[in-house]
Amino acid sequence: MAMSKTTNTYNRQNWEDSEFPILCQTCLGDNPYVRMIKERYGKECKICTRPFTIFRWCPGARMRFKKTEICQTCSKLKNVCQTCLLDLEYGLPTQVRDAALKIQDKIPESDVNKEFYIQNIESQLKAGDDNTVAAGTVGKSLAASDMLAKLARTAPYYKRNLPHICSFWVKGECKRGEECPYRHDKPVEPDDPLSEQNIRDRYYGRNDPVADKLMKRAASIPTLEPPEDKTITTLYVGNLGEHLTEVDIRDNFYHYGEIRSVSLVPRQQCAFVQYTKRAAAELAAEKTFNKLVLGGKKLTIKWAHSQAKSTAYAQNSTQRGAGGSNRIFDPVPGLPGQLPMPPNPTDYFNLQASEMAVLPPGMKIHQLPPGLIPGAPSYASMYQQAASGSSGIPPATGGANASDAGTSSNAGSGHSMMPPAMHQQQLHYPSQDPARLGALKK
């Protein structure tokens, strides 16, 4: 039967028409120049079954296309994203948010009652001036919650926009290769409860596996216990950004009590906040532990160590380093024994006064003739060695065996150029060799 124009217009008066969707930052993506496809009355809302304007877009490279699933009226009623149906402020399921804020929002689910309820909500939204505030019971109950602040995400989670798993690739039959728009990855276990998610259950806050997982995590969140030493009134604040200053830290901690000092350590990106009273420090630790976010980062709050204990530990370490400990270490196998002390500890080269030469002012060591350097070969000896065919380079080591073997060929082996001190006693260190350049005083 044909429908008149008046009837068709009356049926469309409750349809929703919008210019831009209500989305969270994760679903919108990181591209500031995102392009969307808009279709008026393209599909019906999956909650109230009314036709609404749908939007379709790609949130980023190598991501799947996303679209709006519910109308804006249902989104404002629960303060959720039109695509992922997570809370816009905390990024959590509605079941977790309602449990933390103790919200009992009984939305009718039958067709007639639901339509009447939605019409009343729309009239309230049109009568109000601010369209950015949530409607219904949720808009009246949005308050600060410690559990929500601990569980909330501080940054977008873009992995949620990845493509779905290619079923042909799992079976080994995908022939698209890199051109496949789906993800080539192994699926999760079929018994995983997170694989069974429903839009209606997510919206109404019932039987949500993601919410159950977060509630278990909230029950196991650690707490910051105050130390037994009552003299400790200092808090450690870590994970600071590069742009945070002492004024920013003081502005976020002063309303818990009187602050004695704020010590900022930019190299370690941390700070120490000291209060005048222990009660103020305990209140600040309770209110900021796993809750305080500055500069887009969640700060790490801990109790500082006792200054007396730190001083005692430093003194003990100094005493141990200075030889205060009488601990005897076991000898290391393979290393030589302890060397004997030289007869004259102040004489580092074992030289006599006659063997020392002082350079004239302004003269370098390479400008001296070889005859003036103690222990160095003269030009005549060098020419004789060159004529006889010997290298003229003294051996690296000169022990008893080497001296015995070199008695027959003293000139060829270079033992005639070695000083008497080296034949008289064994060298303890290489620096005691007078043939080295360091034997001369400048």
Coordinates of C-alpha atoms in Angstrom, one line a residue:
M1 CA 0.0 0.0 0.0
A2 CA 1.4 3.4 -0.9
M3 CA 2.1 5.8 1.9
S4 CA 1.1 9.5 1.7
K5 CA 3.7 12.3 2.0
T6 CA 2.2 13.4 5.3
T7 CA 2.6 10.0 6.8
N8 CA 6.1 9.6 5.5
T9 CA 7.1 13.0 7.0
Y10 CA 5.6 12.1 10.4
N11 CA 7.5 8.8 10.5
R12 CA 10.8 10.6 9.8
Q13 CA 10.4 13.3 12.4
N14 CA 12.2 11.1 15.1
W15 CA 15.0 10.1 12.8
E16 CA 18.4 11.5 13.6
D17 CA 20.5 13.7 11.4
S18 CA 23.9 14.9 12.5
E19 CA 27.0 16.6 11.1
F20 CA 29.8 14.9 13.0
P21 CA 29.9 11.7 15.1
I22 CA 30.6 11.4 18.9
L23 CA 33.9 9.4 19.0
C24 CA 36.7 8.6 21.4
Q25 CA 40.3 9.5 20.5
T26 CA 41.2 5.8 19.8
C27 CA 38.4 5.3 17.3
L28 CA 39.0 8.6 15.6
G29 CA 42.7 7.8 15.0
D30 CA 45.9 9.8 15.0
N31 CA 45.4 11.3 11.5
P32 CA 44.3 15.0 11.9
Y33 CA 43.2 15.0 8.2
V34 CA 40.8 12.0 8.4
R35 CA 38.2 11.8 5.7
M36 CA 34.7 10.4 6.5
I37 CA 31.9 9.1 4.4
K38 CA 28.5 10.4 5.6
E39 CA 25.2 8.8 4.8
R40 CA 21.9 10.2 6.1
Y41 CA 19.6 7.6 7.6
G42 CA 22.0 4.9 6.4
K43 CA 21.2 2.3 9.1
E44 CA 19.2 1.9 12.2
C45 CA 20.6 2.2 15.7
K46 CA 21.5 -1.1 17.3
I47 CA 19.9 0.0 20.6
C48 CA 16.8 2.1 19.8
T49 CA 16.3 0.7 16.2
R50 CA 15.8 4.3 14.8
P51 CA 17.5 5.3 11.5
F52 CA 20.4 7.7 12.0
T53 CA 23.2 9.2 10.0
I54 CA 26.2 6.9 9.8
F55 CA 29.8 7.8 9.3
R56 CA 32.5 5.6 7.9
W57 CA 36.3 6.3 8.0
C58 CA 39.8 4.8 8.2
P59 CA 41.5 5.7 11.5
G60 CA 45.1 5.3 10.1
A61 CA 47.4 3.3 7.9
R62 CA 47.0 -0.4 7.9
M63 CA 43.8 -0.1 10.0
R64 CA 40.4 -1.4 9.3
F65 CA 37.5 0.9 8.3
K66 CA 35.2 1.8 11.2
K67 CA 31.6 3.1 11.4
T68 CA 29.2 4.4 13.9
E69 CA 27.0 1.7 15.5
I70 CA 24.5 3.6 17.7
C71 CA 22.7 7.0 17.4
Q72 CA 23.9 10.1 19.2
T73 CA 20.9 10.1 21.5
C74 CA 21.8 6.7 22.9
S75 CA 25.5 7.8 23.0
K76 CA 24.7 10.9 25.1
L77 CA 22.4 8.8 27.3
K78 CA 25.3 6.6 28.5
N79 CA 28.2 9.0 27.6
V80 CA 29.8 6.5 25.4
C81 CA 31.5 6.4 22.0
Q82 CA 29.2 5.7 19.0
T83 CA 31.6 3.0 17.7
C84 CA 33.3 1.2 20.6
L85 CA 30.6 2.0 23.2
L86 CA 33.3 2.7 25.9
D87 CA 33.1 5.6 28.3
L88 CA 34.3 8.9 26.7
E89 CA 36.0 10.2 29.9
Y90 CA 37.7 7.0 31.2
G91 CA 37.8 4.7 28.2
L92 CA 36.2 1.9 30.3
P93 CA 33.1 -0.3 29.8
T94 CA 29.9 1.0 31.2
Q95 CA 29.6 -1.9 33.7
V96 CA 32.9 -0.8 35.4
R97 CA 31.9 2.8 35.4
D98 CA 28.5 2.2 36.8
A99 CA 29.9 -0.1 39.5
A100 CA 32.5 2.5 40.6
L101 CA 30.0 5.4 40.6
K102 CA 27.1 3.3 41.9
I103 CA 24.8 4.3 39.0
Q104 CA 21.6 2.4 38.7
D105 CA 20.3 3.5 35.3
K106 CA 17.3 1.3 34.3
I107 CA 16.7 2.0 30.6
P108 CA 13.6 0.3 29.2
E109 CA 14.3 -2.4 26.7
S110 CA 10.8 -3.0 25.2
D111 CA 10.1 -1.3 21.9
V112 CA 7.2 1.0 23.0
N113 CA 8.7 2.0 26.3
K114 CA 12.1 2.5 24.7
E115 CA 10.7 4.8 22.1
F116 CA 8.8 6.9 24.6
Y117 CA 11.9 7.1 26.9
I118 CA 14.1 8.2 23.9
Q119 CA 11.6 10.9 23.0
N120 CA 11.7 12.4 26.5
I121 CA 15.5 12.3 26.5
E122 CA 15.6 14.1 23.2
S123 CA 13.3 16.8 24.4
Q124 CA 15.5 17.3 27.5
L125 CA 18.6 17.6 25.3
K126 CA 16.9 20.2 23.1
A127 CA 15.8 22.2 26.1
G128 CA 19.3 22.3 27.5
D129 CA 21.9 24.7 26.2
D130 CA 25.0 22.5 26.7
N131 CA 25.0 19.4 24.4
T132 CA 28.4 18.2 25.6
V133 CA 27.1 17.0 29.0
A134 CA 25.8 13.4 29.3
A135 CA 22.0 13.0 29.7
G136 CA 20.0 10.9 32.1
T137 CA 21.3 9.4 35.4
V138 CA 24.9 9.2 34.1
G139 CA 25.1 13.0 33.5
K140 CA 24.0 13.6 37.1
S141 CA 26.4 11.1 38.6
L142 CA 29.7 11.8 36.8
A143 CA 32.1 12.4 39.7
A144 CA 35.7 11.6 40.5
S145 CA 36.4 8.0 41.4
D146 CA 39.7 6.5 42.7
M147 CA 39.1 3.1 41.0
L148 CA 38.3 4.7 37.7
A149 CA 41.3 6.9 37.8
K150 CA 43.5 3.9 38.4
L151 CA 42.0 1.8 35.6
A152 CA 41.6 4.6 33.1
R153 CA 43.8 4.8 30.0
T154 CA 46.0 7.9 29.8
A155 CA 46.8 7.4 26.1
P156 CA 44.9 6.1 23.0
Y157 CA 45.1 2.4 22.3
Y158 CA 45.4 2.2 18.5
K159 CA 45.9 -1.5 18.4
R160 CA 42.1 -1.8 18.8
N161 CA 41.8 -0.5 15.2
L162 CA 43.8 -3.3 13.6
P163 CA 42.1 -5.4 10.9
H164 CA 40.4 -8.6 11.7
I165 CA 42.2 -11.9 11.3
C166 CA 42.1 -13.4 7.8
S167 CA 40.4 -16.8 8.1
F168 CA 41.8 -18.0 4.7
W169 CA 45.4 -17.3 6.0
V170 CA 44.6 -19.4 9.2
K171 CA 43.6 -22.3 6.9
G172 CA 46.6 -21.7 4.6
E173 CA 44.6 -20.7 1.6
C174 CA 45.0 -16.9 1.4
K175 CA 46.6 -15.9 -2.0
R176 CA 46.4 -12.1 -1.6
G177 CA 49.7 -11.8 0.2
E178 CA 50.5 -8.2 1.2
E179 CA 47.4 -6.9 -0.6
C180 CA 45.1 -8.7 1.8
P181 CA 43.2 -6.1 3.9
Y182 CA 42.9 -8.5 6.8
R183 CA 45.5 -9.3 9.4
H184 CA 47.7 -12.4 9.0
D185 CA 48.1 -13.5 12.5
K186 CA 47.1 -16.5 14.7
P187 CA 43.7 -16.2 16.4
V188 CA 43.3 -16.3 20.2
E189 CA 42.2 -19.3 22.0
P190 CA 38.5 -20.2 21.2
D191 CA 37.8 -20.5 25.0
D192 CA 38.9 -16.9 25.6
P193 CA 35.9 -15.0 27.0
L194 CA 37.1 -11.8 25.4
S195 CA 36.2 -13.3 22.0
E196 CA 32.5 -13.2 22.8
Q197 CA 31.4 -9.6 23.1
N198 CA 28.0 -8.2 22.4
I199 CA 27.1 -4.6 21.7
R200 CA 23.8 -4.7 23.7
D201 CA 25.6 -6.2 26.7
R202 CA 28.3 -3.6 26.5
Y203 CA 25.8 -0.8 26.3
Y204 CA 23.5 -2.0 29.2
G205 CA 26.5 -3.0 31.3
R206 CA 25.8 -6.7 31.8
N207 CA 27.8 -9.9 31.1
D208 CA 30.7 -7.9 29.6
P209 CA 33.9 -10.1 29.6
V210 CA 36.1 -7.0 29.3
A211 CA 34.4 -5.5 32.4
D212 CA 34.9 -8.7 34.4
K213 CA 38.6 -8.7 33.5
L214 CA 39.0 -5.0 34.6
M215 CA 37.0 -5.6 37.9
K216 CA 39.4 -8.5 38.8
R217 CA 42.4 -6.2 38.0
A218 CA 40.9 -3.5 40.3
A219 CA 40.6 -5.9 43.1
S220 CA 44.4 -6.7 42.9
I221 CA 45.7 -3.2 42.6
P222 CA 48.5 -2.6 45.1
T223 CA 48.3 0.1 47.7
L224 CA 51.0 2.4 49.0
E225 CA 51.6 1.6 52.6
P226 CA 53.2 4.3 54.8
P227 CA 56.6 3.5 56.3
E228 CA 57.0 2.7 60.0
D229 CA 59.4 5.6 60.5
K230 CA 57.2 8.5 61.5
T231 CA 59.9 11.0 60.7
I232 CA 59.6 10.4 57.0
T233 CA 57.5 13.2 55.4
T234 CA 59.0 13.1 51.9
L235 CA 57.4 11.7 48.8
Y236 CA 59.2 10.5 45.6
V237 CA 57.6 11.6 42.4
G238 CA 58.9 9.8 39.3
N239 CA 58.2 9.6 35.5
L240 CA 58.2 13.4 35.1
G241 CA 58.3 14.9 31.7
E242 CA 60.9 17.2 30.4
H243 CA 58.7 20.3 30.5
L244 CA 57.4 20.0 34.0
T245 CA 58.7 22.6 36.5
E246 CA 58.8 22.9 40.2
V247 CA 55.8 25.2 40.1
D248 CA 53.7 22.5 38.3
I249 CA 54.6 20.0 41.0
R250 CA 53.9 22.4 43.8
D251 CA 50.5 23.4 42.3
N252 CA 49.4 19.7 42.4
F253 CA 50.6 18.9 45.9
Y254 CA 50.1 22.1 48.0
H255 CA 46.4 21.5 48.8
Y256 CA 47.2 18.3 50.8
G257 CA 49.2 20.2 53.4
E258 CA 52.0 22.7 54.0
I259 CA 55.1 21.9 51.8
R260 CA 58.5 22.4 53.3
S261 CA 60.6 22.0 50.1
V262 CA 60.4 20.6 46.6
S263 CA 63.6 19.2 45.1
L264 CA 63.5 18.7 41.3
V265 CA 66.1 16.4 39.6
P266 CA 65.8 17.1 35.9
R267 CA 68.4 14.5 34.9
Q268 CA 66.5 11.7 36.5
Q269 CA 63.1 13.1 35.7
C270 CA 62.0 12.9 39.3
A271 CA 61.3 15.2 42.3
F272 CA 61.1 15.0 46.1
V273 CA 58.2 16.7 47.9
Q274 CA 58.7 17.2 51.6
Y275 CA 55.8 18.1 53.9
T276 CA 56.0 19.7 57.3
K277 CA 53.6 17.1 58.8
R278 CA 53.3 13.3 58.4
A279 CA 49.5 13.5 58.1
A280 CA 49.8 15.7 55.0
A281 CA 52.3 13.4 53.4
E282 CA 50.0 10.4 54.0
L283 CA 47.0 12.2 52.5
A284 CA 49.0 13.2 49.4
A285 CA 50.3 9.6 49.0
E286 CA 46.7 8.3 49.2
K287 CA 45.2 10.8 46.8
T288 CA 48.0 10.7 44.2
F289 CA 49.1 7.0 44.1
N290 CA 48.4 5.6 40.6
K291 CA 46.0 8.6 40.0
L292 CA 48.0 11.7 39.2
V293 CA 48.6 12.5 35.5
L294 CA 50.7 15.5 34.5
G295 CA 51.8 16.2 30.9
G296 CA 50.0 13.1 29.6
K297 CA 52.1 10.8 31.9
K298 CA 50.9 8.9 35.0
L299 CA 53.4 9.9 37.7
T300 CA 55.0 7.3 40.0
I301 CA 54.4 8.1 43.7
K302 CA 56.5 6.4 46.4
W303 CA 57.7 7.1 49.9
A304 CA 61.3 8.4 50.1
H305 CA 63.9 6.6 52.2
S306 CA 64.9 7.8 55.6
Q307 CA 67.7 10.4 55.5
A308 CA 69.3 9.0 58.6
K309 CA 69.4 5.5 57.2
S310 CA 70.9 6.8 53.9
T311 CA 73.6 8.7 55.8
A312 CA 74.5 5.6 57.9
Y313 CA 74.7 3.5 54.7
A314 CA 76.9 6.1 53.0
Q315 CA 79.2 6.1 56.1
N316 CA 79.5 2.4 56.1
S317 CA 80.3 2.3 52.4
T318 CA 83.0 4.9 52.9
Q319 CA 84.6 2.9 55.7
R320 CA 84.6 -0.2 53.6
G321 CA 86.2 1.7 50.7
A322 CA 88.8 3.3 53.0
G323 CA 90.0 -0.1 54.3
G324 CA 87.8 -0.3 57.4
S325 CA 86.9 -3.8 56.5
N326 CA 89.3 -6.7 57.6
R327 CA 88.0 -9.1 55.0
I328 CA 90.7 -11.2 53.4
F329 CA 90.0 -12.2 49.8
D330 CA 91.1 -15.6 48.4
P331 CA 94.0 -15.5 45.9
V332 CA 93.0 -15.7 42.2
P333 CA 94.6 -18.7 40.5
G334 CA 96.9 -17.9 37.6
L335 CA 98.1 -14.5 38.8
P336 CA 101.7 -13.9 40.0
G337 CA 102.5 -13.4 43.6
Q338 CA 103.1 -10.1 45.3
L339 CA 106.1 -8.3 43.9
P340 CA 108.9 -7.2 46.4
M341 CA 109.2 -3.5 47.1
P342 CA 112.1 -1.7 45.4
P343 CA 115.0 -0.7 47.7
N344 CA 114.3 3.0 47.1
P345 CA 110.6 3.6 46.8
T346 CA 111.0 7.2 45.6
D347 CA 113.3 6.2 42.8
Y348 CA 110.8 5.0 40.2
F349 CA 113.4 4.2 37.5
N350 CA 116.3 2.7 39.5
L351 CA 118.8 5.2 38.2
Q352 CA 121.9 6.8 39.6
A353 CA 122.6 10.5 39.5
S354 CA 125.4 9.9 36.8
E355 CA 122.9 8.2 34.5
M356 CA 120.4 11.1 34.5
A357 CA 120.4 13.9 31.9
V358 CA 118.6 17.2 32.1
L359 CA 117.3 18.7 28.9
P360 CA 118.2 22.3 28.2
P361 CA 115.3 24.8 28.2
G362 CA 113.3 24.7 25.0
M363 CA 114.9 21.5 23.6
K364 CA 112.9 18.4 22.8
I365 CA 113.9 14.8 23.4
H366 CA 114.1 14.0 19.7
Q367 CA 116.6 16.9 19.2
L368 CA 119.3 15.3 21.4
P369 CA 122.1 13.2 19.7
P370 CA 122.1 9.5 20.6
G371 CA 125.3 9.8 22.5
L372 CA 123.8 12.0 25.2
I373 CA 120.9 9.7 26.0
P374 CA 121.9 7.2 28.8
G375 CA 121.8 3.7 27.6
A376 CA 121.2 4.5 24.0
P377 CA 123.5 3.2 21.3
S378 CA 125.9 5.6 19.6
Y379 CA 126.3 6.2 15.9
A380 CA 129.4 4.1 15.7
S381 CA 127.9 1.1 17.3
M382 CA 124.9 1.4 15.0
Y383 CA 127.1 1.4 11.9
Q384 CA 129.0 -1.6 13.2
Q385 CA 125.8 -3.5 13.8
A386 CA 124.5 -2.6 10.4
A387 CA 127.8 -3.7 8.7
S388 CA 127.8 -7.0 10.6
G389 CA 124.1 -7.7 9.6
S390 CA 122.6 -7.7 13.0
S391 CA 119.4 -5.9 13.8
G392 CA 120.7 -4.0 16.7
I393 CA 117.4 -4.1 18.5
P394 CA 117.8 -5.4 22.1
P395 CA 115.5 -8.3 23.1
A396 CA 112.3 -7.6 25.0
T397 CA 113.3 -9.7 28.0
G398 CA 116.7 -10.1 29.5
G399 CA 116.9 -12.8 32.1
A400 CA 119.7 -15.1 33.4
N401 CA 119.3 -17.5 30.5
A402 CA 119.5 -14.7 27.9
S403 CA 122.7 -13.3 29.5
D404 CA 124.3 -16.7 29.6
A405 CA 123.5 -17.4 26.0
G406 CA 124.7 -14.0 24.9
T407 CA 128.3 -14.2 26.3
S408 CA 129.7 -15.6 23.1
S409 CA 128.0 -13.1 20.8
N410 CA 127.7 -10.0 23.0
A411 CA 127.6 -7.4 20.2
G412 CA 125.1 -9.2 18.1
S413 CA 122.6 -9.7 20.8
G414 CA 122.6 -6.1 22.1
H415 CA 123.6 -7.0 25.7
S416 CA 126.5 -4.6 25.6
M417 CA 124.1 -1.7 25.3
M418 CA 122.2 -2.6 28.4
P419 CA 123.1 -0.6 31.6
P420 CA 124.8 -2.3 34.5
A421 CA 121.8 -1.9 36.7
M422 CA 119.8 -4.3 34.6
H423 CA 122.5 -7.0 34.9
Q424 CA 122.9 -6.6 38.7
Q425 CA 119.2 -7.0 39.6
Q426 CA 116.0 -8.1 38.0
L427 CA 113.5 -5.5 36.8
H428 CA 110.3 -5.2 38.7
Y429 CA 108.4 -3.0 36.2
P430 CA 108.9 -2.1 32.6
S431 CA 109.1 1.6 33.5
Q432 CA 112.4 0.8 35.4
D433 CA 114.2 0.2 32.1
P434 CA 116.6 3.2 31.6
A435 CA 116.4 2.8 27.8
R436 CA 112.9 4.0 27.8
L437 CA 112.3 7.7 27.0
G438 CA 110.7 8.3 30.4
A439 CA 114.0 7.9 32.1
L440 CA 115.1 11.4 31.3
K441 CA 114.1 14.4 33.4
K442 CA 112.8 17.4 31.5

